[in-house]
Tab-separated table of N, CA and C in Angstrom:
chain	number	residue	atom	x	y	z
A	1	UNK	N	-16.331	-25.561	-0.752
A	1	UNK	CA	-15.647	-24.346	-0.354
A	1	UNK	C	-14.182	-24.652	-0.089
A	2	UNK	N	-13.338	-23.759	-0.498
A	2	UNK	CA	-11.905	-23.920	-0.335
A	2	UNK	C	-11.522	-23.759	1.135
A	3	UNK	N	-10.664	-24.649	1.610
A	3	UNK	CA	-10.240	-24.598	3.003
A	3	UNK	C	-9.196	-23.491	3.195
A	4	UNK	N	-9.304	-22.787	4.309
A	4	UNK	CA	-8.368	-21.702	4.605
A	4	UNK	C	-7.011	-22.272	5.004
A	5	UNK	N	-5.966	-21.527	4.655
A	5	UNK	CA	-4.604	-21.948	4.947
A	5	UNK	C	-4.150	-21.400	6.293
A	6	UNK	N	-3.298	-22.170	6.957
A	6	UNK	CA	-2.622	-21.688	8.160
A	6	UNK	C	-1.212	-21.313	7.720
A	7	UNK	N	-0.889	-20.038	7.835
A	7	UNK	CA	0.425	-19.536	7.431
A	7	UNK	C	0.973	-18.641	8.526
A	8	UNK	N	2.296	-18.486	8.558
A	8	UNK	CA	2.872	-17.574	9.559
A	8	UNK	C	2.434	-16.125	9.302
A	9	UNK	N	2.431	-15.341	10.378
A	9	UNK	CA	1.994	-13.940	10.273
A	9	UNK	C	2.821	-13.156	9.253
A	10	UNK	N	4.128	-13.396	9.200
A	10	UNK	CA	4.975	-12.635	8.275
A	10	UNK	C	4.574	-12.911	6.828
A	11	UNK	N	4.147	-14.128	6.529
A	11	UNK	CA	3.755	-14.481	5.170
A	11	UNK	C	2.440	-13.796	4.793
A	12	UNK	N	1.496	-13.814	5.719
A	12	UNK	CA	0.211	-13.137	5.480
A	12	UNK	C	0.440	-11.635	5.344
A	13	UNK	N	1.323	-11.084	6.186
A	13	UNK	CA	1.634	-9.649	6.119
A	13	UNK	C	2.305	-9.295	4.794
A	14	UNK	N	3.198	-10.161	4.333
A	14	UNK	CA	3.854	-9.904	3.043
A	14	UNK	C	2.843	-9.938	1.905
A	15	UNK	N	1.908	-10.879	1.960
A	15	UNK	CA	0.854	-10.946	0.957
A	15	UNK	C	0.006	-9.671	0.989
A	16	UNK	N	-0.328	-9.241	2.189
A	16	UNK	CA	-1.124	-8.016	2.346
A	16	UNK	C	-0.366	-6.803	1.813
A	17	UNK	N	0.901	-6.681	2.173
A	17	UNK	CA	1.690	-5.542	1.709
A	17	UNK	C	1.810	-5.535	0.197
A	18	UNK	N	2.122	-6.690	-0.392
A	18	UNK	CA	2.282	-6.740	-1.843
A	18	UNK	C	0.987	-6.389	-2.567
A	19	UNK	N	-0.135	-6.857	-2.035
A	19	UNK	CA	-1.420	-6.577	-2.676
A	19	UNK	C	-1.844	-5.131	-2.461
A	20	UNK	N	-1.909	-4.713	-1.183
A	20	UNK	CA	-2.476	-3.402	-0.849
A	20	UNK	C	-1.473	-2.268	-0.985
A	21	UNK	N	-0.200	-2.545	-0.799
A	21	UNK	CA	0.790	-1.483	-0.811
A	21	UNK	C	1.595	-1.379	-2.083
A	22	UNK	N	1.439	-2.363	-2.971
A	22	UNK	CA	2.233	-2.327	-4.194
A	22	UNK	C	1.376	-2.537	-5.444
A	23	UNK	N	0.703	-3.677	-5.549
A	23	UNK	CA	-0.002	-4.024	-6.787
A	23	UNK	C	-1.165	-3.077	-7.066
A	24	UNK	N	-2.059	-2.904	-6.117
A	24	UNK	CA	-3.230	-2.046	-6.347
A	24	UNK	C	-2.806	-0.586	-6.600
A	25	UNK	N	-1.900	-0.004	-5.785
A	25	UNK	CA	-1.459	1.360	-6.104
A	25	UNK	C	-0.780	1.471	-7.475
A	26	UNK	N	-0.004	0.462	-7.850
A	26	UNK	CA	0.648	0.479	-9.161
A	26	UNK	C	-0.386	0.463	-10.284
A	27	UNK	N	-1.368	-0.428	-10.168
A	27	UNK	CA	-2.389	-0.526	-11.206
A	27	UNK	C	-3.244	0.735	-11.292
A	28	UNK	N	-3.633	1.276	-10.147
A	28	UNK	CA	-4.440	2.504	-10.186
A	28	UNK	C	-3.627	3.699	-10.690
A	29	UNK	N	-2.330	3.724	-10.393
A	29	UNK	CA	-1.481	4.790	-10.936
A	29	UNK	C	-1.424	4.698	-12.457
A	30	UNK	N	-1.405	3.476	-12.980
A	30	UNK	CA	-1.429	3.312	-14.437
A	30	UNK	C	-2.771	3.729	-15.027
A	31	UNK	N	-3.838	3.201	-14.438
A	31	UNK	CA	-5.175	3.432	-14.991
A	31	UNK	C	-5.605	4.897	-14.860
A	32	UNK	N	-5.326	5.503	-13.708
A	32	UNK	CA	-5.731	6.896	-13.490
A	32	UNK	C	-4.617	7.893	-13.805
A	33	UNK	N	-3.390	7.504	-13.538
A	33	UNK	CA	-2.269	8.435	-13.660
A	33	UNK	C	-1.876	8.774	-15.080
A	34	UNK	N	-1.857	7.782	-15.947
A	34	UNK	CA	-1.447	8.049	-17.330
A	34	UNK	C	-2.427	8.991	-18.022
A	35	UNK	N	-3.745	8.737	-17.960
A	35	UNK	CA	-4.660	9.710	-18.576
A	35	UNK	C	-4.559	11.102	-17.930
A	36	UNK	N	-4.370	11.132	-16.624
A	36	UNK	CA	-4.244	12.413	-15.929
A	36	UNK	C	-2.990	13.157	-16.391
A	37	UNK	N	-1.901	12.424	-16.563
A	37	UNK	CA	-0.660	13.041	-17.041
A	37	UNK	C	-0.816	13.565	-18.462
A	38	UNK	N	-1.563	12.857	-19.268
A	38	UNK	CA	-1.799	13.308	-20.645
A	38	UNK	C	-2.661	14.565	-20.648
A	39	UNK	N	-3.681	14.589	-19.798
A	39	UNK	CA	-4.593	15.736	-19.736
A	39	UNK	C	-3.881	16.969	-19.189
A	40	UNK	N	-3.166	16.808	-18.079
A	40	UNK	CA	-2.525	17.964	-17.444
A	40	UNK	C	-1.240	18.387	-18.142
A	41	UNK	N	-0.511	17.445	-18.689
A	41	UNK	CA	0.718	17.765	-19.397
A	41	UNK	C	1.850	18.170	-18.468
A	42	UNK	N	2.986	18.503	-19.069
A	42	UNK	CA	4.187	18.859	-18.306
A	42	UNK	C	4.118	20.259	-17.717
A	43	UNK	N	3.230	21.082	-18.216
A	43	UNK	CA	3.159	22.463	-17.755
A	43	UNK	C	2.578	22.589	-16.348
A	44	UNK	N	1.799	21.629	-15.914
A	44	UNK	CA	1.152	21.661	-14.604
A	44	UNK	C	1.769	20.620	-13.672
A	45	UNK	N	3.078	20.635	-13.525
A	45	UNK	CA	3.770	19.586	-12.769
A	45	UNK	C	3.367	19.569	-11.294
A	46	UNK	N	3.111	20.735	-10.707
A	46	UNK	CA	2.712	20.776	-9.291
A	46	UNK	C	1.333	20.150	-9.123
A	47	UNK	N	0.393	20.507	-9.973
A	47	UNK	CA	-0.947	19.928	-9.913
A	47	UNK	C	-0.893	18.426	-10.190
A	48	UNK	N	-0.063	18.023	-11.131
A	48	UNK	CA	0.081	16.606	-11.449
A	48	UNK	C	0.670	15.846	-10.258
A	49	UNK	N	1.669	16.409	-9.606
A	49	UNK	CA	2.274	15.769	-8.434
A	49	UNK	C	1.270	15.631	-7.297
A	50	UNK	N	0.516	16.677	-7.045
A	50	UNK	CA	-0.500	16.608	-5.995
A	50	UNK	C	-1.609	15.623	-6.344
A	51	UNK	N	-1.934	15.523	-7.627
A	51	UNK	CA	-2.937	14.541	-8.064
A	51	UNK	C	-2.447	13.122	-7.812
A	52	UNK	N	-1.161	12.889	-8.030
A	52	UNK	CA	-0.608	11.566	-7.774
A	52	UNK	C	-0.577	11.250	-6.277
A	53	UNK	N	-0.431	12.258	-5.444
A	53	UNK	CA	-0.520	12.046	-3.991
A	53	UNK	C	-1.923	11.550	-3.643
A	54	UNK	N	-2.935	12.186	-4.209
A	54	UNK	CA	-4.321	11.788	-3.949
A	54	UNK	C	-4.575	10.378	-4.484
A	55	UNK	N	-4.084	10.089	-5.671
A	55	UNK	CA	-4.248	8.753	-6.251
A	55	UNK	C	-3.571	7.710	-5.369
A	56	UNK	N	-2.384	8.010	-4.859
A	56	UNK	CA	-1.659	7.076	-4.000
A	56	UNK	C	-2.446	6.761	-2.735
A	57	UNK	N	-2.937	7.786	-2.075
A	57	UNK	CA	-3.685	7.584	-0.827
A	57	UNK	C	-4.967	6.803	-1.099
A	58	UNK	N	-5.690	7.166	-2.140
A	58	UNK	CA	-6.917	6.464	-2.506
A	58	UNK	C	-6.633	5.005	-2.857
A	59	UNK	N	-5.575	4.770	-3.605
A	59	UNK	CA	-5.274	3.403	-4.023
A	59	UNK	C	-4.822	2.533	-2.853
A	60	UNK	N	-4.128	3.109	-1.890
A	60	UNK	CA	-3.743	2.341	-0.702
A	60	UNK	C	-4.991	1.948	0.073
A	61	UNK	N	-5.904	2.871	0.257
A	61	UNK	CA	-7.141	2.579	0.976
A	61	UNK	C	-7.940	1.479	0.269
A	62	UNK	N	-8.126	1.611	-1.038
A	62	UNK	CA	-8.861	0.598	-1.791
A	62	UNK	C	-8.121	-0.738	-1.788
A	63	UNK	N	-6.792	-0.678	-1.863
A	63	UNK	CA	-5.983	-1.889	-1.837
A	63	UNK	C	-6.101	-2.629	-0.524
A	64	UNK	N	-6.122	-1.901	0.577
A	64	UNK	CA	-6.275	-2.539	1.891
A	64	UNK	C	-7.641	-3.202	1.996
A	65	UNK	N	-8.668	-2.553	1.525
A	65	UNK	CA	-10.004	-3.156	1.567
A	65	UNK	C	-10.030	-4.454	0.759
A	66	UNK	N	-9.485	-4.420	-0.447
A	66	UNK	CA	-9.451	-5.613	-1.294
A	66	UNK	C	-8.611	-6.717	-0.649
A	67	UNK	N	-7.440	-6.367	-0.185
A	67	UNK	CA	-6.531	-7.348	0.405
A	67	UNK	C	-7.131	-7.983	1.654
A	68	UNK	N	-7.784	-7.196	2.489
A	68	UNK	CA	-8.391	-7.727	3.715
A	68	UNK	C	-9.467	-8.765	3.374
A	69	UNK	N	-10.244	-8.517	2.335
A	69	UNK	CA	-11.249	-9.498	1.918
A	69	UNK	C	-10.584	-10.775	1.411
A	70	UNK	N	-9.522	-10.607	0.649
A	70	UNK	CA	-8.789	-11.772	0.144
A	70	UNK	C	-8.182	-12.574	1.289
A	71	UNK	N	-7.544	-11.892	2.231
A	71	UNK	CA	-6.932	-12.574	3.372
A	71	UNK	C	-7.981	-13.323	4.182
A	72	UNK	N	-9.142	-12.713	4.384
A	72	UNK	CA	-10.209	-13.348	5.167
A	72	UNK	C	-10.702	-14.624	4.492
A	73	UNK	N	-10.710	-14.660	3.167
A	73	UNK	CA	-11.161	-15.848	2.445
A	73	UNK	C	-10.081	-16.926	2.365
A	74	UNK	N	-8.809	-16.521	2.409
A	74	UNK	CA	-7.723	-17.440	2.111
A	74	UNK	C	-6.995	-17.974	3.333
A	75	UNK	N	-6.832	-17.151	4.373
A	75	UNK	CA	-5.983	-17.515	5.508
A	75	UNK	C	-6.749	-17.499	6.829
A	76	UNK	N	-6.259	-18.305	7.766
A	76	UNK	CA	-6.721	-18.223	9.149
A	76	UNK	C	-5.843	-17.164	9.816
A	77	UNK	N	-6.461	-16.090	10.247
A	77	UNK	CA	-5.723	-14.967	10.844
A	77	UNK	C	-5.874	-15.052	12.354
A	78	UNK	N	-4.749	-15.249	13.019
A	78	UNK	CA	-4.763	-15.386	14.477
A	78	UNK	C	-4.514	-14.058	15.182
A	79	UNK	N	-3.696	-13.191	14.584
A	79	UNK	CA	-3.356	-11.914	15.216
A	79	UNK	C	-3.347	-10.807	14.160
A	80	UNK	N	-4.491	-10.198	13.948
A	80	UNK	CA	-4.625	-9.173	12.911
A	80	UNK	C	-3.745	-7.955	13.195
A	81	UNK	N	-3.568	-7.623	14.468
A	81	UNK	CA	-2.725	-6.490	14.827
A	81	UNK	C	-1.272	-6.731	14.395
A	82	UNK	N	-0.777	-7.927	14.619
A	82	UNK	CA	0.587	-8.270	14.223
A	82	UNK	C	0.755	-8.199	12.707
A	83	UNK	N	-0.236	-8.637	11.979
A	83	UNK	CA	-0.183	-8.591	10.521
A	83	UNK	C	-0.157	-7.148	10.031
A	84	UNK	N	-0.969	-6.286	10.632
A	84	UNK	CA	-0.979	-4.867	10.252
A	84	UNK	C	0.380	-4.221	10.530
A	85	UNK	N	0.971	-4.548	11.668
A	85	UNK	CA	2.280	-3.979	12.014
A	85	UNK	C	3.362	-4.475	11.064
A	86	UNK	N	3.413	-5.790	10.849
A	86	UNK	CA	4.442	-6.351	9.964
A	86	UNK	C	4.306	-5.829	8.534
A	87	UNK	N	3.085	-5.764	8.029
A	87	UNK	CA	2.866	-5.270	6.667
A	87	UNK	C	3.301	-3.810	6.549
A	88	UNK	N	3.040	-3.022	7.587
A	88	UNK	CA	3.466	-1.617	7.580
A	88	UNK	C	4.983	-1.514	7.630
A	89	UNK	N	5.624	-2.378	8.395
A	89	UNK	CA	7.096	-2.395	8.438
A	89	UNK	C	7.652	-2.730	7.055
A	90	UNK	N	7.053	-3.712	6.370
A	90	UNK	CA	7.492	-4.036	5.010
A	90	UNK	C	7.348	-2.828	4.094
A	91	UNK	N	6.228	-2.148	4.209
A	91	UNK	CA	5.986	-0.966	3.383
A	91	UNK	C	7.022	0.117	3.649
A	92	UNK	N	7.305	0.367	4.913
A	92	UNK	CA	8.267	1.407	5.279
A	92	UNK	C	9.673	1.026	4.804
A	93	UNK	N	10.066	-0.214	5.025
A	93	UNK	CA	11.421	-0.630	4.655
A	93	UNK	C	11.639	-0.629	3.148
A	94	UNK	N	10.741	-1.235	2.420
A	94	UNK	CA	10.931	-1.335	0.973
A	94	UNK	C	10.612	-0.015	0.276
A	95	UNK	N	9.416	0.514	0.531
A	95	UNK	CA	9.026	1.770	-0.111
A	95	UNK	C	9.874	2.942	0.345
A	96	UNK	N	10.118	3.003	1.647
A	96	UNK	CA	10.957	4.078	2.183
A	96	UNK	C	12.394	3.958	1.718
A	97	UNK	N	12.893	2.742	1.682
A	97	UNK	CA	14.256	2.527	1.192
A	97	UNK	C	14.413	2.970	-0.248
A	98	UNK	N	13.428	2.659	-1.068
A	98	UNK	CA	13.457	3.092	-2.461
A	98	UNK	C	13.460	4.616	-2.558
A	99	UNK	N	12.634	5.262	-1.761
A	99	UNK	CA	12.558	6.722	-1.801
A	99	UNK	C	13.823	7.381	-1.265
A	100	UNK	N	14.411	6.813	-0.228
A	100	UNK	CA	15.684	7.343	0.281
A	100	UNK	C	16.763	7.191	-0.779
A	101	UNK	N	16.801	6.042	-1.429
A	101	UNK	CA	17.782	5.832	-2.499
A	101	UNK	C	17.588	6.846	-3.630
A	102	UNK	N	16.342	7.051	-4.032
A	102	UNK	CA	16.048	8.024	-5.088
A	102	UNK	C	16.465	9.432	-4.673
A	103	UNK	N	16.160	9.796	-3.431
A	103	UNK	CA	16.531	11.120	-2.939
A	103	UNK	C	18.050	11.283	-2.904
A	104	UNK	N	18.754	10.243	-2.488
A	104	UNK	CA	20.223	10.308	-2.428
A	104	UNK	C	20.823	10.458	-3.833
A	105	UNK	N	20.171	9.864	-4.823
A	105	UNK	CA	20.663	9.954	-6.197
A	105	UNK	C	20.382	11.316	-6.817
A	106	UNK	N	19.185	11.843	-6.566
A	106	UNK	CA	18.768	13.073	-7.238
A	106	UNK	C	18.944	14.318	-6.381
A	107	UNK	N	18.759	14.174	-5.068
A	107	UNK	CA	18.817	15.334	-4.189
A	107	UNK	C	17.580	16.211	-4.284
A	108	UNK	N	16.553	15.709	-4.950
A	108	UNK	CA	15.335	16.489	-5.172
A	108	UNK	C	14.223	15.930	-4.277
A	109	UNK	N	13.605	16.823	-3.507
A	109	UNK	CA	12.472	16.435	-2.684
A	109	UNK	C	11.213	16.571	-3.529
A	110	UNK	N	10.397	15.534	-3.549
A	110	UNK	CA	9.188	15.540	-4.372
A	110	UNK	C	7.947	15.448	-3.490
A	111	UNK	N	6.837	15.954	-4.023
A	111	UNK	CA	5.550	15.847	-3.329
A	111	UNK	C	5.192	14.384	-3.088
A	112	UNK	N	5.720	13.520	-3.932
A	112	UNK	CA	5.427	12.096	-3.823
A	112	UNK	C	5.877	11.542	-2.477
A	113	UNK	N	6.914	12.104	-1.902
A	113	UNK	CA	7.382	11.650	-0.586
A	113	UNK	C	6.339	11.950	0.488
A	114	UNK	N	5.702	13.089	0.383
A	114	UNK	CA	4.629	13.444	1.321
A	114	UNK	C	3.465	12.469	1.153
A	115	UNK	N	3.129	12.158	-0.089
A	115	UNK	CA	2.073	11.190	-0.356
A	115	UNK	C	2.411	9.817	0.192
A	116	UNK	N	3.679	9.438	0.117
A	116	UNK	CA	4.100	8.147	0.660
A	116	UNK	C	3.936	8.119	2.174
A	117	UNK	N	4.314	9.183	2.845
A	117	UNK	CA	4.190	9.242	4.304
A	117	UNK	C	2.718	9.188	4.720
A	118	UNK	N	1.878	9.934	4.025
A	118	UNK	CA	0.440	9.876	4.299
A	118	UNK	C	-0.077	8.468	4.017
A	119	UNK	N	0.406	7.870	2.930
A	119	UNK	CA	0.000	6.518	2.562
A	119	UNK	C	0.357	5.483	3.623
A	120	UNK	N	1.489	5.673	4.299
A	120	UNK	CA	1.884	4.760	5.376
A	120	UNK	C	0.838	4.783	6.487
A	121	UNK	N	0.440	5.974	6.892
A	121	UNK	CA	-0.568	6.093	7.948
A	121	UNK	C	-1.910	5.509	7.507
A	122	UNK	N	-2.310	5.795	6.275
A	122	UNK	CA	-3.565	5.254	5.752
A	122	UNK	C	-3.482	3.728	5.704
A	123	UNK	N	-2.348	3.209	5.250
A	123	UNK	CA	-2.156	1.759	5.167
A	123	UNK	C	-2.287	1.113	6.537
A	124	UNK	N	-1.598	1.653	7.525
A	124	UNK	CA	-1.607	1.059	8.859
A	124	UNK	C	-2.996	1.111	9.494
A	125	UNK	N	-3.601	2.288	9.511
A	125	UNK	CA	-4.878	2.426	10.201
A	125	UNK	C	-6.020	1.704	9.481
A	126	UNK	N	-6.021	1.703	8.156
A	126	UNK	CA	-7.060	0.950	7.460
A	126	UNK	C	-6.823	-0.554	7.587
A	127	UNK	N	-5.569	-0.975	7.657
A	127	UNK	CA	-5.278	-2.394	7.889
A	127	UNK	C	-5.813	-2.826	9.248
A	128	UNK	N	-5.630	-1.990	10.259
A	128	UNK	CA	-6.146	-2.311	11.597
A	128	UNK	C	-7.673	-2.393	11.587
A	129	UNK	N	-8.308	-1.592	10.752
A	129	UNK	CA	-9.773	-1.589	10.687
A	129	UNK	C	-10.304	-2.797	9.922
A	130	UNK	N	-9.723	-3.101	8.765
A	130	UNK	CA	-10.306	-4.093	7.863
A	130	UNK	C	-9.826	-5.524	8.084
A	131	UNK	N	-8.625	-5.733	8.579
A	131	UNK	CA	-8.144	-7.099	8.813
A	131	UNK	C	-8.660	-7.576	10.159
A	132	UNK	N	-9.346	-8.692	10.137
A	132	UNK	CA	-9.954	-9.232	11.360
A	132	UNK	C	-9.419	-10.629	11.637
A	133	UNK	N	-9.380	-10.987	12.916
A	133	UNK	CA	-9.004	-12.349	13.312
A	133	UNK	C	-10.068	-13.322	12.819
A	134	UNK	N	-9.612	-14.543	12.483
A	134	UNK	CA	-10.567	-15.553	11.983
A	134	UNK	C	-10.213	-16.938	12.532
A	135	UNK	N	-10.141	-17.052	13.817
A	135	UNK	CA	-9.761	-18.327	14.463
A	135	UNK	C	-10.586	-19.460	13.918
């Protein structure tokens, strides 16, 4: 059996954020979003936007579950609460910064921003549920 690593909380949180808050949502948006966009087309932009909000929230939840299992197998987690907080801060800073930049460039408010805000809450609370200490 592979020995678990001892890493700083910020590193474990960054791994969690990248997996659960970026990679899994990106992949599910590709796998589910592209066919959905083809089916709905440009004429149903509101329905398509709301569908992407649902996909985002679902993918964050599934990503947190996957990431928590990976973290439990790979790292010794001393403070799961700290990891959940740090990972959420990374999500807010990077994801929120990107959205603020996009809004400043376009001036257009999108449903996706609402999905991102909901996703932050889902990310934080599911991280608190699924990430456990492993002294």
